[in-house]
Tab-separated table of C-alpha atoms in Angstrom:
chain	number	residue	atom	x	y	z
A	50	MET	CA	58.200	156.214	128.501
A	51	THR	CA	57.173	153.618	131.098
A	52	HIS	CA	57.069	149.899	130.349
A	53	ARG	CA	53.328	149.847	131.141
A	54	PHE	CA	52.587	152.689	128.708
A	55	ARG	CA	54.710	151.074	125.979
A	56	PHE	CA	52.807	147.838	126.499
A	57	ALA	CA	49.386	149.536	126.252
A	58	LEU	CA	50.363	151.213	122.999
A	59	ALA	CA	51.856	148.020	121.615
A	60	LEU	CA	48.501	146.307	122.126
A	61	ALA	CA	46.923	148.906	119.863
A	62	VAL	CA	49.418	147.905	117.179
A	63	LEU	CA	48.631	144.229	117.811
A	64	ALA	CA	44.937	144.940	117.312
A	65	ALA	CA	45.544	146.339	113.838
A	66	ALA	CA	47.926	143.559	112.738
A	67	PRO	CA	46.816	140.560	110.649
A	68	ILE	CA	45.786	137.694	112.857
A	69	ALA	CA	48.244	135.318	111.264
A	70	SER	CA	51.334	137.318	112.245
A	71	ALA	CA	53.361	135.915	115.158
A	72	GLN	CA	53.392	138.323	118.109
A	73	THR	CA	56.069	137.216	120.534
A	74	ALA	CA	57.626	138.392	123.779
A	75	THR	CA	60.634	137.399	125.871
A	76	VAL	CA	60.568	136.318	129.525
A	77	THR	CA	62.825	138.716	131.462
A	78	HIS	CA	63.607	136.371	134.376
A	79	ALA	CA	62.583	132.959	135.692
A	80	THR	CA	58.886	132.925	136.567
A	81	ALA	CA	55.900	130.601	136.788
A	82	LEU	CA	53.403	129.993	134.008
A	83	ARG	CA	50.137	130.001	135.947
A	84	GLU	CA	46.752	128.444	135.297
A	85	HIS	CA	44.858	131.674	136.032
A	86	PRO	CA	45.820	135.380	136.090
A	87	ASP	CA	46.514	135.347	139.806
A	88	ALA	CA	49.748	135.105	141.801
A	89	GLY	CA	48.187	132.345	143.918
A	90	ALA	CA	47.051	130.217	140.977
A	91	ARG	CA	48.540	126.776	140.330
A	92	SER	CA	51.871	126.780	138.475
A	93	ILE	CA	51.775	124.918	135.169
A	94	MET	CA	55.519	125.063	134.576
A	95	GLU	CA	58.573	127.188	135.295
A	96	MET	CA	59.599	129.608	132.556
A	97	ARG	CA	63.316	130.157	132.091
A	98	ARG	CA	64.859	133.566	131.529
A	99	ARG	CA	64.999	134.688	127.882
A	100	ALA	CA	62.407	132.098	126.814
A	101	SER	CA	60.322	133.201	123.822
A	102	VAL	CA	56.532	133.003	124.146
A	103	ARG	CA	53.609	133.851	121.864
A	104	ILE	CA	50.998	136.341	123.092
A	105	LEU	CA	47.445	134.931	123.115
A	106	GLU	CA	45.470	137.284	125.330
A	107	THR	CA	45.953	140.198	127.691
A	108	ARG	CA	43.865	141.457	130.584
A	109	ARG	CA	44.996	144.070	133.084
A	110	ASP	CA	48.420	143.137	134.583
A	111	TRP	CA	48.553	139.601	133.176
A	112	ILE	CA	49.231	138.140	129.739
A	113	ARG	CA	48.216	134.684	128.536
A	114	VAL	CA	50.982	133.182	126.434
A	115	GLU	CA	51.811	129.968	124.614
A	116	ALA	CA	55.151	128.423	125.501
A	117	ASP	CA	57.133	125.498	124.093
A	118	GLY	CA	55.211	122.252	124.041
A	119	GLN	CA	51.937	124.057	123.207
A	120	ARG	CA	51.338	124.832	126.870
A	121	SER	CA	49.477	128.038	127.617
A	122	GLY	CA	49.072	130.006	130.804
A	123	TRP	CA	49.396	133.409	132.437
A	124	ILE	CA	52.513	135.477	133.179
A	125	PRO	CA	52.578	138.890	134.909
A	126	GLU	CA	53.068	141.765	132.474
A	127	ARG	CA	56.138	142.929	134.410
A	128	ASP	CA	57.934	139.644	133.612
A	129	LEU	CA	57.760	140.082	129.825
A	130	ASP	CA	59.813	142.157	127.403
A	131	LEU	CA	58.075	143.228	124.179
A	132	SER	CA	61.184	144.578	122.491
A	133	THR	CA	61.498	141.398	120.401
A	134	SER	CA	57.985	141.637	118.963
A	135	GLU	CA	56.894	143.150	115.675
A	136	ALA	CA	54.413	145.264	117.616
A	137	PHE	CA	57.187	146.881	119.642
A	138	ALA	CA	59.192	147.650	116.497
A	139	ALA	CA	56.149	149.273	114.923
A	140	LEU	CA	55.563	151.207	118.120
A	141	GLN	CA	58.928	152.944	117.836
A	142	ALA	CA	57.705	154.709	114.687
A	143	THR	CA	54.317	155.602	116.183
A	144	ALA	CA	53.731	159.231	117.117
A	145	LEU	CA	52.779	159.537	120.789
A	146	PRO	CA	50.044	161.830	122.131
A	147	THR	CA	51.525	165.147	123.191
A	148	ALA	CA	48.465	167.045	124.396
A	149	PRO	CA	46.638	165.462	127.376
A	150	GLU	CA	43.585	167.632	126.688
A	151	GLN	CA	43.244	165.805	123.351
A	152	PRO	CA	42.375	162.193	124.309
A	153	ARG	CA	43.447	159.650	121.705
A	154	ALA	CA	41.372	156.573	120.937
A	155	GLN	CA	43.212	153.258	121.055
A	156	PRO	CA	41.603	150.149	119.526
A	157	ARG	CA	41.454	147.411	122.139
A	158	SER	CA	39.987	144.429	120.308
A	159	LEU	CA	42.075	141.722	118.704
A	160	PRO	CA	41.122	140.713	115.155
A	161	ARG	CA	38.381	138.080	115.115
A	162	ALA	CA	37.390	135.713	112.346
A	163	ALA	CA	33.774	136.711	113.076
A	164	ASN	CA	34.479	140.280	111.880
A	165	HIS	CA	34.147	141.043	108.170
A	166	ALA	CA	34.491	144.013	105.815
A	167	LEU	CA	33.528	144.665	102.193
A	168	ILE	CA	35.373	147.585	100.565
A	169	LEU	CA	33.757	148.973	97.388
A	170	PRO	CA	35.723	151.958	96.005
A	171	LEU	CA	34.203	152.951	92.651
A	172	GLY	CA	36.655	155.754	91.860
A	173	GLY	CA	39.027	153.492	89.934
A	174	ALA	CA	41.809	151.071	90.768
A	175	GLY	CA	44.082	153.802	92.107
A	176	SER	CA	41.527	155.323	94.489
A	177	PRO	CA	43.143	156.120	97.859
A	178	ASP	CA	39.781	155.422	99.495
A	179	ALA	CA	40.576	151.704	99.384
A	180	ALA	CA	43.632	152.061	101.616
A	181	SER	CA	41.806	154.325	104.081
A	182	ALA	CA	38.792	152.004	104.287
A	183	THR	CA	41.086	149.000	104.825
A	184	ALA	CA	42.765	150.841	107.707
A	185	ILE	CA	39.325	151.555	109.237
A	186	ALA	CA	38.431	147.855	108.957
A	187	ARG	CA	41.632	146.804	110.712
A	188	LEU	CA	41.020	149.271	113.531
A	189	MET	CA	37.566	147.726	113.922
A	190	GLY	CA	39.137	144.300	114.487
A	191	VAL	CA	38.690	142.805	111.010
A	192	PRO	CA	41.549	140.426	110.089
A	193	ASP	CA	43.107	140.915	106.666
A	194	ALA	CA	41.751	137.559	105.481
A	195	ASN	CA	38.207	138.875	106.028
A	196	ILE	CA	38.639	142.222	104.259
A	197	GLN	CA	37.108	141.709	100.839
A	198	GLN	CA	37.850	144.151	98.028
A	199	PRO	CA	36.870	142.935	94.567
A	200	ALA	CA	39.106	143.781	91.622
A	201	ALA	CA	38.322	147.038	89.837
A	202	ALA	CA	37.024	145.157	86.785
A	203	ALA	CA	34.546	143.278	88.961
A	204	LEU	CA	33.029	146.570	90.161
A	205	ALA	CA	32.624	148.080	86.681
A	206	THR	CA	28.881	147.367	86.473
A	207	PRO	CA	25.900	147.190	88.843
A	208	ASP	CA	25.803	143.412	88.356
A	209	GLY	CA	29.393	143.249	89.609
A	210	LEU	CA	28.374	145.167	92.718
A	211	ARG	CA	25.434	142.849	93.283
A	212	GLU	CA	27.694	139.815	92.979
A	213	ALA	CA	30.139	141.281	95.501
A	214	LEU	CA	27.297	141.981	97.938
A	215	ALA	CA	25.905	138.453	97.552
A	216	HIS	CA	29.339	136.916	98.142
A	217	PHE	CA	29.791	139.063	101.249
A	218	ASP	CA	26.411	137.986	102.607
A	219	ALA	CA	27.409	134.347	102.161
A	220	ARG	CA	30.525	134.894	104.313
A	221	ILE	CA	28.619	136.371	107.259
A	222	GLY	CA	27.512	134.032	110.043
A	223	HIS	CA	24.746	134.712	112.558
A	224	GLY	CA	25.917	137.292	115.092
A	225	ASP	CA	29.048	138.295	113.132
A	226	ARG	CA	30.117	141.942	112.883
A	227	ALA	CA	30.329	143.588	109.494
A	228	LEU	CA	31.602	146.788	107.879
A	229	LEU	CA	30.329	147.818	104.445
A	230	TYR	CA	32.164	150.705	102.758
A	231	LEU	CA	31.146	152.322	99.459
A	232	SER	CA	32.685	155.358	97.768
A	233	GLY	CA	32.494	157.012	94.361
A	234	PRO	CA	30.380	159.442	92.353
A	235	GLY	CA	26.750	159.759	93.394
A	236	SER	CA	23.902	160.661	91.078
A	237	GLN	CA	20.126	160.336	90.801
A	238	ALA	CA	17.525	158.640	88.596
A	239	SER	CA	13.748	158.440	88.170
A	240	GLN	CA	12.220	155.133	89.206
A	241	GLY	CA	8.573	154.267	89.817
A	242	GLY	CA	7.574	157.903	90.194
A	243	HIS	CA	10.361	158.609	92.669
A	244	CYS	CA	13.673	160.425	92.380
A	245	ILE	CA	16.122	157.967	93.888
A	246	GLU	CA	19.758	158.408	94.866
A	247	THR	CA	22.260	156.271	92.968
A	248	VAL	CA	25.956	155.525	92.813
A	249	LEU	CA	27.714	155.378	89.434
A	250	THR	CA	29.935	152.436	88.549
A	251	PRO	CA	33.039	152.988	86.354
A	252	SER	CA	30.949	151.915	83.329
A	253	GLY	CA	28.645	154.887	83.937
A	254	GLN	CA	25.721	152.654	84.949
A	255	ALA	CA	23.818	153.424	88.136
A	256	LEU	CA	22.927	151.300	91.156
A	257	GLY	CA	20.080	152.677	93.242
A	258	LEU	CA	20.954	153.224	96.887
A	259	ASP	CA	17.446	152.019	97.743
A	260	GLU	CA	18.591	148.617	96.505
A	261	LEU	CA	21.690	148.870	98.686
A	262	SER	CA	19.458	149.805	101.620
A	263	ARG	CA	17.336	146.682	101.143
A	264	TYR	CA	20.478	144.586	101.087
A	265	THR	CA	21.882	146.111	104.267
A	266	GLY	CA	18.511	145.641	105.976
A	267	ALA	CA	18.615	141.921	105.212
A	268	LEU	CA	22.261	141.708	106.291
A	269	ALA	CA	21.476	143.442	109.598
A	270	GLN	CA	18.979	140.693	110.441
A	271	LYS	CA	21.867	138.213	110.383
A	272	ALA	CA	24.792	140.283	111.666
A	273	GLY	CA	25.247	141.172	115.305
A	274	ARG	CA	26.538	144.626	114.385
A	275	LEU	CA	26.593	146.359	110.992
A	276	VAL	CA	28.453	149.592	110.197
A	277	VAL	CA	27.804	151.160	106.778
A	278	LEU	CA	29.943	154.033	105.470
A	279	THR	CA	29.123	155.696	102.148
A	280	ASP	CA	31.336	158.447	100.745
A	281	THR	CA	29.313	159.753	97.781
A	282	GLY	CA	27.671	163.038	96.896
A	283	ARG	CA	23.893	163.291	97.256
A	284	GLY	CA	23.196	166.521	95.401
A	285	ALA	CA	24.621	169.570	93.671
A	286	GLY	CA	27.233	171.893	95.098
A	287	ALA	CA	30.234	173.433	93.383
A	288	PRO	CA	33.514	172.124	94.791
A	289	PRO	CA	35.900	174.666	96.326
A	290	THR	CA	39.265	175.300	94.723
A	291	GLY	CA	41.521	172.262	95.001
A	292	LEU	CA	38.669	169.810	95.614
A	293	THR	CA	36.570	167.606	93.316
A	294	GLY	CA	32.862	166.986	93.771
A	295	ARG	CA	31.377	163.515	94.098
A	296	PHE	CA	28.025	164.138	92.437
A	297	VAL	CA	27.058	163.822	88.763
A	298	PRO	CA	23.758	165.695	88.073
A	299	ALA	CA	21.104	163.854	86.053
A	300	PRO	CA	17.444	164.593	85.156
A	301	CYS	CA	15.194	163.293	87.899
A	302	ARG	CA	11.448	163.550	88.574
A	303	GLY	CA	9.368	162.638	91.570
A	304	ASP	CA	9.703	162.828	95.320
A	305	ALA	CA	12.419	161.016	97.198
A	306	PRO	CA	11.006	157.747	98.649
A	307	ARG	CA	10.856	157.439	102.407
A	308	ALA	CA	13.611	155.079	103.536
A	309	ALA	CA	13.088	152.515	106.276
A	310	PRO	CA	15.140	153.495	109.330
A	311	PRO	CA	18.108	151.221	110.118
A	312	GLY	CA	17.738	148.939	113.125
A	313	HIS	CA	19.281	149.113	116.584
A	314	ASN	CA	22.319	147.046	115.558
A	315	THR	CA	23.115	149.252	112.547
A	316	LEU	CA	25.152	152.440	112.227
A	317	LEU	CA	25.001	154.311	108.911
A	318	ILE	CA	27.264	157.318	108.303
A	319	ARG	CA	27.020	159.147	104.968
A	320	ALA	CA	29.453	161.712	103.603
A	321	SER	CA	26.839	164.438	103.110
A	322	ARG	CA	23.318	165.466	103.914
A	323	ALA	CA	20.461	164.930	101.437
A	324	GLY	CA	20.767	167.285	98.451
A	325	ALA	CA	24.388	168.185	99.245
A	326	ASN	CA	27.694	167.275	97.648
A	327	ALA	CA	30.707	165.444	99.052
A	328	PHE	CA	34.266	166.277	98.060
A	329	GLU	CA	37.625	164.616	97.546
A	330	ASP	CA	41.254	165.618	97.134
A	331	SER	CA	44.364	163.704	96.130
A	332	ARG	CA	44.087	161.561	99.285
A	333	GLY	CA	40.511	160.485	98.597
A	334	GLY	CA	37.143	161.407	100.063
A	335	LEU	CA	37.241	164.042	102.786
A	336	ALA	CA	34.718	162.106	104.880
A	337	THR	CA	36.735	158.876	104.686
A	338	GLN	CA	39.912	160.683	105.703
A	339	ALA	CA	38.188	162.318	108.674
A	340	LEU	CA	36.589	159.090	109.904
A	341	LEU	CA	39.915	157.259	109.751
A	342	ALA	CA	41.732	160.021	111.662
A	343	CYS	CA	39.238	159.671	114.513
A	344	LEU	CA	39.866	155.937	114.880
A	345	ASP	CA	43.642	155.910	114.475
A	346	GLY	CA	44.242	158.647	117.054
A	347	ARG	CA	45.193	161.605	114.839
A	348	ALA	CA	41.980	163.378	115.846
A	349	ALA	CA	40.337	163.626	119.269
A	350	LEU	CA	37.565	161.045	119.570
A	351	GLU	CA	35.782	162.139	122.738
A	352	SER	CA	32.963	160.601	124.736
A	353	ARG	CA	31.248	161.310	128.035
A	354	SER	CA	30.906	157.571	128.623
A	355	GLY	CA	34.463	156.560	127.751
A	356	LEU	CA	33.062	154.257	125.028
A	357	PRO	CA	32.728	156.342	121.836
A	358	GLY	CA	29.628	155.593	119.796
A	359	GLY	CA	28.574	156.461	116.277
A	360	GLU	CA	27.540	160.018	117.120
A	361	ASP	CA	30.882	160.632	118.860
A	362	TRP	CA	32.628	159.327	115.737
A	363	ARG	CA	30.514	161.509	113.448
A	364	HIS	CA	31.097	164.577	115.640
A	365	CYS	CA	34.862	164.014	115.620
A	366	ALA	CA	34.910	163.706	111.832
A	367	GLN	CA	32.592	166.688	111.396
A	368	GLN	CA	34.982	168.904	113.352
A	369	GLN	CA	37.665	168.105	110.816
A	370	LEU	CA	35.349	168.756	107.865
A	371	ASP	CA	34.356	172.098	109.373
A	372	ALA	CA	38.002	173.136	109.119
A	373	ARG	CA	38.032	172.341	105.370
A	374	PRO	CA	36.430	174.380	102.599
A	375	GLY	CA	33.114	173.219	101.164
A	376	ARG	CA	30.908	173.113	104.283
A	377	GLN	CA	30.442	169.354	103.873
A	378	GLN	CA	28.066	167.904	106.457
A	379	LEU	CA	28.027	164.254	107.519
A	380	SER	CA	24.724	162.540	108.258
A	381	LEU	CA	23.983	159.618	110.570
A	382	ALA	CA	21.185	157.066	110.807
A	383	GLY	CA	20.591	153.983	112.909
A	384	ASN	CA	21.826	153.598	116.484
A	385	PRO	CA	23.883	156.732	117.305
A	386	ALA	CA	25.383	155.056	120.400
A	387	LEU	CA	26.573	151.924	118.588
A	388	ALA	CA	30.339	151.664	119.140
A	389	PRO	CA	32.225	150.941	115.904
A	390	ALA	CA	35.054	149.435	117.983
A	391	PRO	CA	35.842	149.076	121.713
A	392	THR	CA	38.087	152.139	121.954
A	393	ARG	CA	39.001	154.082	125.085
A	394	VAL	CA	39.277	157.798	125.699
A	395	SER	CA	39.753	159.913	128.800
A	396	GLY	CA	36.508	161.870	128.592
A	397	ASP	CA	34.836	164.716	126.745
A	398	GLY	CA	37.317	167.403	127.713
A	399	THR	CA	35.059	168.829	130.437
A	400	GLY	CA	35.487	166.260	133.195
A	401	PRO	CA	36.172	162.607	134.039
A	402	VAL	CA	34.123	159.734	132.729
A	403	ARG	CA	31.179	158.862	135.003
A	404	PRO	CA	30.649	155.125	135.640
A	405	ALA	CA	26.878	155.481	135.171
A	406	GLU	CA	27.456	156.914	131.687
A	407	LEU	CA	29.542	153.882	130.756
A	408	LEU	CA	26.746	151.524	131.827
A	409	GLN	CA	24.354	153.480	129.604
A	410	ALA	CA	26.777	153.169	126.676
A	411	LEU	CA	27.151	149.421	127.256
A	412	HIS	CA	23.361	149.061	127.319
A	413	ALA	CA	23.264	150.663	123.857
A	414	GLN	CA	25.367	147.751	122.492
A	415	ARG	CA	22.753	145.117	123.401
A	416	SER	CA	21.261	142.608	120.970
A	417	GLU	CA	17.635	143.458	120.319
A	418	ASP	CA	16.658	139.798	119.857
A	419	ARG	CA	17.674	139.054	123.474
A	420	ARG	CA	14.974	140.897	125.412
A	421	VAL	CA	15.670	141.530	129.096
A	422	VAL	CA	13.271	143.202	131.566
A	423	ALA	CA	14.310	144.508	135.003
A	424	THR	CA	11.570	145.469	137.472
A	425	PRO	CA	12.349	147.111	140.848
A	426	ALA	CA	10.274	145.955	143.827
A	427	SER	CA	7.788	148.521	145.121
A	428	ALA	CA	9.106	148.366	148.702
A	429	ALA	CA	12.231	146.306	149.305
A	430	ARG	CA	15.440	147.037	147.446
A	431	GLN	CA	15.160	144.139	145.060
A	432	LEU	CA	15.289	143.798	141.297
A	433	THR	CA	13.482	141.072	139.377
A	434	ILE	CA	15.093	140.226	136.037
A	435	SER	CA	13.549	138.153	133.279
A	436	GLY	CA	15.117	137.221	129.967
A	437	PRO	CA	16.206	134.366	127.718
A	438	ALA	CA	16.879	131.190	129.677
A	439	GLY	CA	20.112	129.282	129.289
A	440	GLY	CA	22.474	132.246	129.283
A	441	TYR	CA	24.317	133.952	132.133
A	442	LEU	CA	22.965	136.749	134.318
A	443	TYR	CA	25.147	139.620	135.537
A	444	VAL	CA	23.914	142.638	137.463
A	445	LEU	CA	26.206	145.678	137.638
A	446	GLY	CA	25.748	148.790	139.747
A	447	ALA	CA	27.523	152.114	139.253
A	448	ASP	CA	27.859	155.280	141.284
A	449	ASP	CA	30.437	158.049	141.296
A	450	ARG	CA	32.955	155.838	143.134
A	451	GLY	CA	33.017	152.955	140.693
A	452	PHE	CA	31.328	149.672	139.811
A	453	THR	CA	29.830	146.836	141.864
A	454	LEU	CA	29.041	143.333	140.607
A	455	LEU	CA	25.783	142.651	142.464
A	456	HIS	CA	25.175	139.248	140.871
A	457	PRO	CA	26.460	136.562	140.807
A	458	ALA	CA	28.195	136.353	144.164
A	459	ALA	CA	31.994	136.138	144.077
A	460	ALA	CA	31.972	136.429	140.271
A	461	SER	CA	30.863	132.796	139.975
A	462	VAL	CA	29.464	131.242	136.804
A	463	GLU	CA	25.930	129.914	136.821
A	464	ARG	CA	23.233	129.392	134.224
A	465	PHE	CA	20.263	131.753	134.126
A	466	GLY	CA	16.888	130.063	134.407
A	467	GLY	CA	14.906	132.893	132.790
A	468	GLN	CA	13.984	134.838	135.939
A	469	ALA	CA	15.816	135.862	139.110
A	470	THR	CA	15.462	138.321	141.976
A	471	VAL	CA	18.585	140.180	143.131
A	472	ALA	CA	18.977	142.079	146.404
A	473	LEU	CA	20.366	145.615	145.999
A	474	PRO	CA	22.480	147.620	148.444
A	475	PRO	CA	21.290	151.062	149.624
A	476	GLY	CA	22.214	154.264	147.844
A	477	ARG	CA	21.583	156.007	144.548
A	478	GLN	CA	22.980	154.048	141.614
A	479	ARG	CA	22.416	152.969	138.052
A	480	ILE	CA	21.807	149.239	137.562
A	481	LEU	CA	22.601	147.317	134.379
A	482	ALA	CA	21.219	143.774	134.142
A	483	LEU	CA	22.804	141.667	131.406
A	484	VAL	CA	21.961	138.222	130.098
A	485	THR	CA	24.865	137.026	127.981
A	486	GLU	CA	24.933	133.998	125.725
A	487	ALA	CA	28.500	133.165	126.830
A	488	PRO	CA	30.013	133.714	130.301
A	489	ARG	CA	32.007	136.847	131.124
A	490	ASN	CA	34.984	137.009	133.492
A	491	PHE	CA	34.825	140.126	135.661
A	492	LEU	CA	38.152	139.304	137.272
A	493	ARG	CA	39.705	140.085	133.893
A	494	ALA	CA	37.816	143.370	133.925
A	495	GLY	CA	39.488	144.394	137.183
A	496	PHE	CA	36.863	143.383	139.755
A	497	GLY	CA	37.998	142.117	143.155
A	498	GLY	CA	36.384	140.982	146.397
A	499	ASN	CA	35.035	143.692	148.680
A	500	GLY	CA	32.746	142.280	151.372
A	501	SER	CA	29.600	140.742	149.906
A	502	TYR	CA	30.283	141.985	146.385
A	503	ALA	CA	33.050	142.279	143.814
A	504	THR	CA	33.921	145.893	143.026
A	505	ALA	CA	36.140	147.866	140.655
A	506	PRO	CA	37.248	151.496	140.840
A	507	ALA	CA	36.469	154.014	138.108
A	508	ASP	CA	40.112	154.108	137.032
A	509	GLY	CA	41.577	154.030	133.553
A	510	ARG	CA	42.076	150.285	133.529
A	511	THR	CA	38.513	149.433	134.510
A	512	LEU	CA	37.111	151.934	132.013
A	513	ARG	CA	39.201	150.168	129.377
A	514	ASP	CA	38.748	146.530	130.396
A	515	LEU	CA	35.057	146.459	131.361
A	516	PRO	CA	33.783	147.350	127.850
A	517	LEU	CA	36.323	144.948	126.379
A	518	GLU	CA	35.099	142.073	128.528
A	519	LEU	CA	31.380	142.720	127.972
A	520	ILE	CA	31.483	143.563	124.258
A	521	GLU	CA	34.228	141.192	123.097
A	522	GLY	CA	33.799	138.234	125.458
A	523	ASP	CA	36.220	135.318	125.107
A	524	ASN	CA	39.248	136.357	123.026
A	525	SER	CA	41.111	133.048	123.170
A	526	PRO	CA	42.456	131.693	119.846
A	527	ALA	CA	39.552	129.259	119.575
A	528	CYS	CA	37.176	132.227	119.420
A	529	THR	CA	39.242	134.853	117.602
A	530	ARG	CA	40.299	132.462	114.842
A	531	GLY	CA	37.143	130.387	114.473
A	532	GLU	CA	34.562	131.346	111.854
A	533	THR	CA	31.058	131.442	113.294
A	534	ARG	CA	29.498	129.617	110.359
A	535	ASN	CA	31.969	126.724	110.787
A	536	MET	CA	31.728	126.392	114.577
A	537	GLY	CA	29.848	123.667	116.320
A	538	THR	CA	26.889	124.633	118.487
A	539	GLU	CA	28.781	124.563	121.779
A	540	GLN	CA	31.817	126.462	120.525
A	541	ALA	CA	29.620	129.096	118.851
A	542	ARG	CA	27.787	129.603	122.146
A	543	ARG	CA	31.042	129.885	124.116
A	544	CYS	CA	32.471	132.405	121.656
A	545	SER	CA	29.288	134.457	121.297
A	546	THR	CA	29.540	138.190	122.015
A	547	ALA	CA	25.759	138.680	122.139
A	548	PHE	CA	23.962	139.967	125.214
A	549	GLY	CA	20.632	141.465	126.139
A	550	SER	CA	20.304	144.097	128.834
A	551	ALA	CA	18.005	146.354	130.826
A	552	ILE	CA	18.938	149.512	132.721
A	553	VAL	CA	17.330	151.019	135.821
A	554	ASP	CA	18.112	154.153	137.839
A	555	LEU	CA	17.477	153.719	141.551
A	556	PRO	CA	17.145	156.757	143.833
A	557	ALA	CA	18.867	156.803	147.209
A	558	GLY	CA	15.644	156.274	149.097
A	559	ARG	CA	14.580	153.038	147.468
């Protein structure tokens, strides 16, 4: 196994570890600690051989570390040995992919204090769903300190559930990312002339899922991204041998009320279709098990864009359920392209990832409250972009060869005044115009100078690092460890992951 491959896998372990754990590395020989991730950058200090450093951030071939004296800077990846870190030790026990035709997803984001999860397993204190849902939260970049799971006694009644939901809402800051997980027996009840779906608490009392839907709708207005997973039955269906159903029939009259569709920043995956049952075995809900396997690499999470979204996740899990008895069918609502986590895969099994598809997937992660409009000129190859003033404008082009940063020149940083016109090179390409609240560093995403523009090839590293840079933004300790609701205005803006975008396809002749 090469050092580079070991390092890439170790980062996946780092992403799932609690943020408080010390991840260290050892300097292999004397080298310079540099101000920027570039061999020509100013040297901050000389690092001696066998010095121990703490890993802060990693981008492409460079790692930002903290050395003695609280100094931080960049060291080339090749000059560090991970064998002394907890991540490397955990890696030794990690099964490696053996079939190249089965691409494995690897979480890329470090835990952030702005990521939160609420785990509500109603199957009792010993339910294995809790452990599976916690693993999903970690893979989505939620630090252990932000994974809330009330005690079993607190979830015994609907009022206990309401209290847990209210407490969770109070922890979420504007623009934070949230995971809400609920599992247990589903049922139904008559209410106001409608037959509503419910979930049963251990006391046997029911909480209407319409009430949960109203709560998640309010939470989505605050959160930057909301993922909701519910593993409950929604109707009758006898469980196959060896499985237990998750639906308790009850008398019910009236039509099912029409639910408001989730918003663009929300992904809702349910364990079954309307009127159908969900099942469990000794390891918990089948849907929960399948969803976890897709994120942790045991199942093939595939995507044409290289950035798996909600529908890719659902499809991966559904393939596993199809191989089990019961014919359980997952359902999805909300934004099907919303990525639960910045993972990377090699493609959909039929061909390589196309750069234009990745731009489309990145566009699907935009914040709806940051409206951006891109209008091509009728004659000249120009694009006029308008959007929220005060942010940062970036214009990316993609063709089959790779990516081009069309604006700003030389990857500089400049404030966006609300409207700008950008000249475009000839040729057919897809254009993505982004207005971010905080600056992005395309050098960290693998872009380098190439004539008038900065470019990046459509290689594995760019396909990994570009989504990470755009979706995650600044991953320095100040941002990963700071809680949004406690940040000052300037720090919150610098650490923001929000962006608005517009996408345009330009033919070769324009």
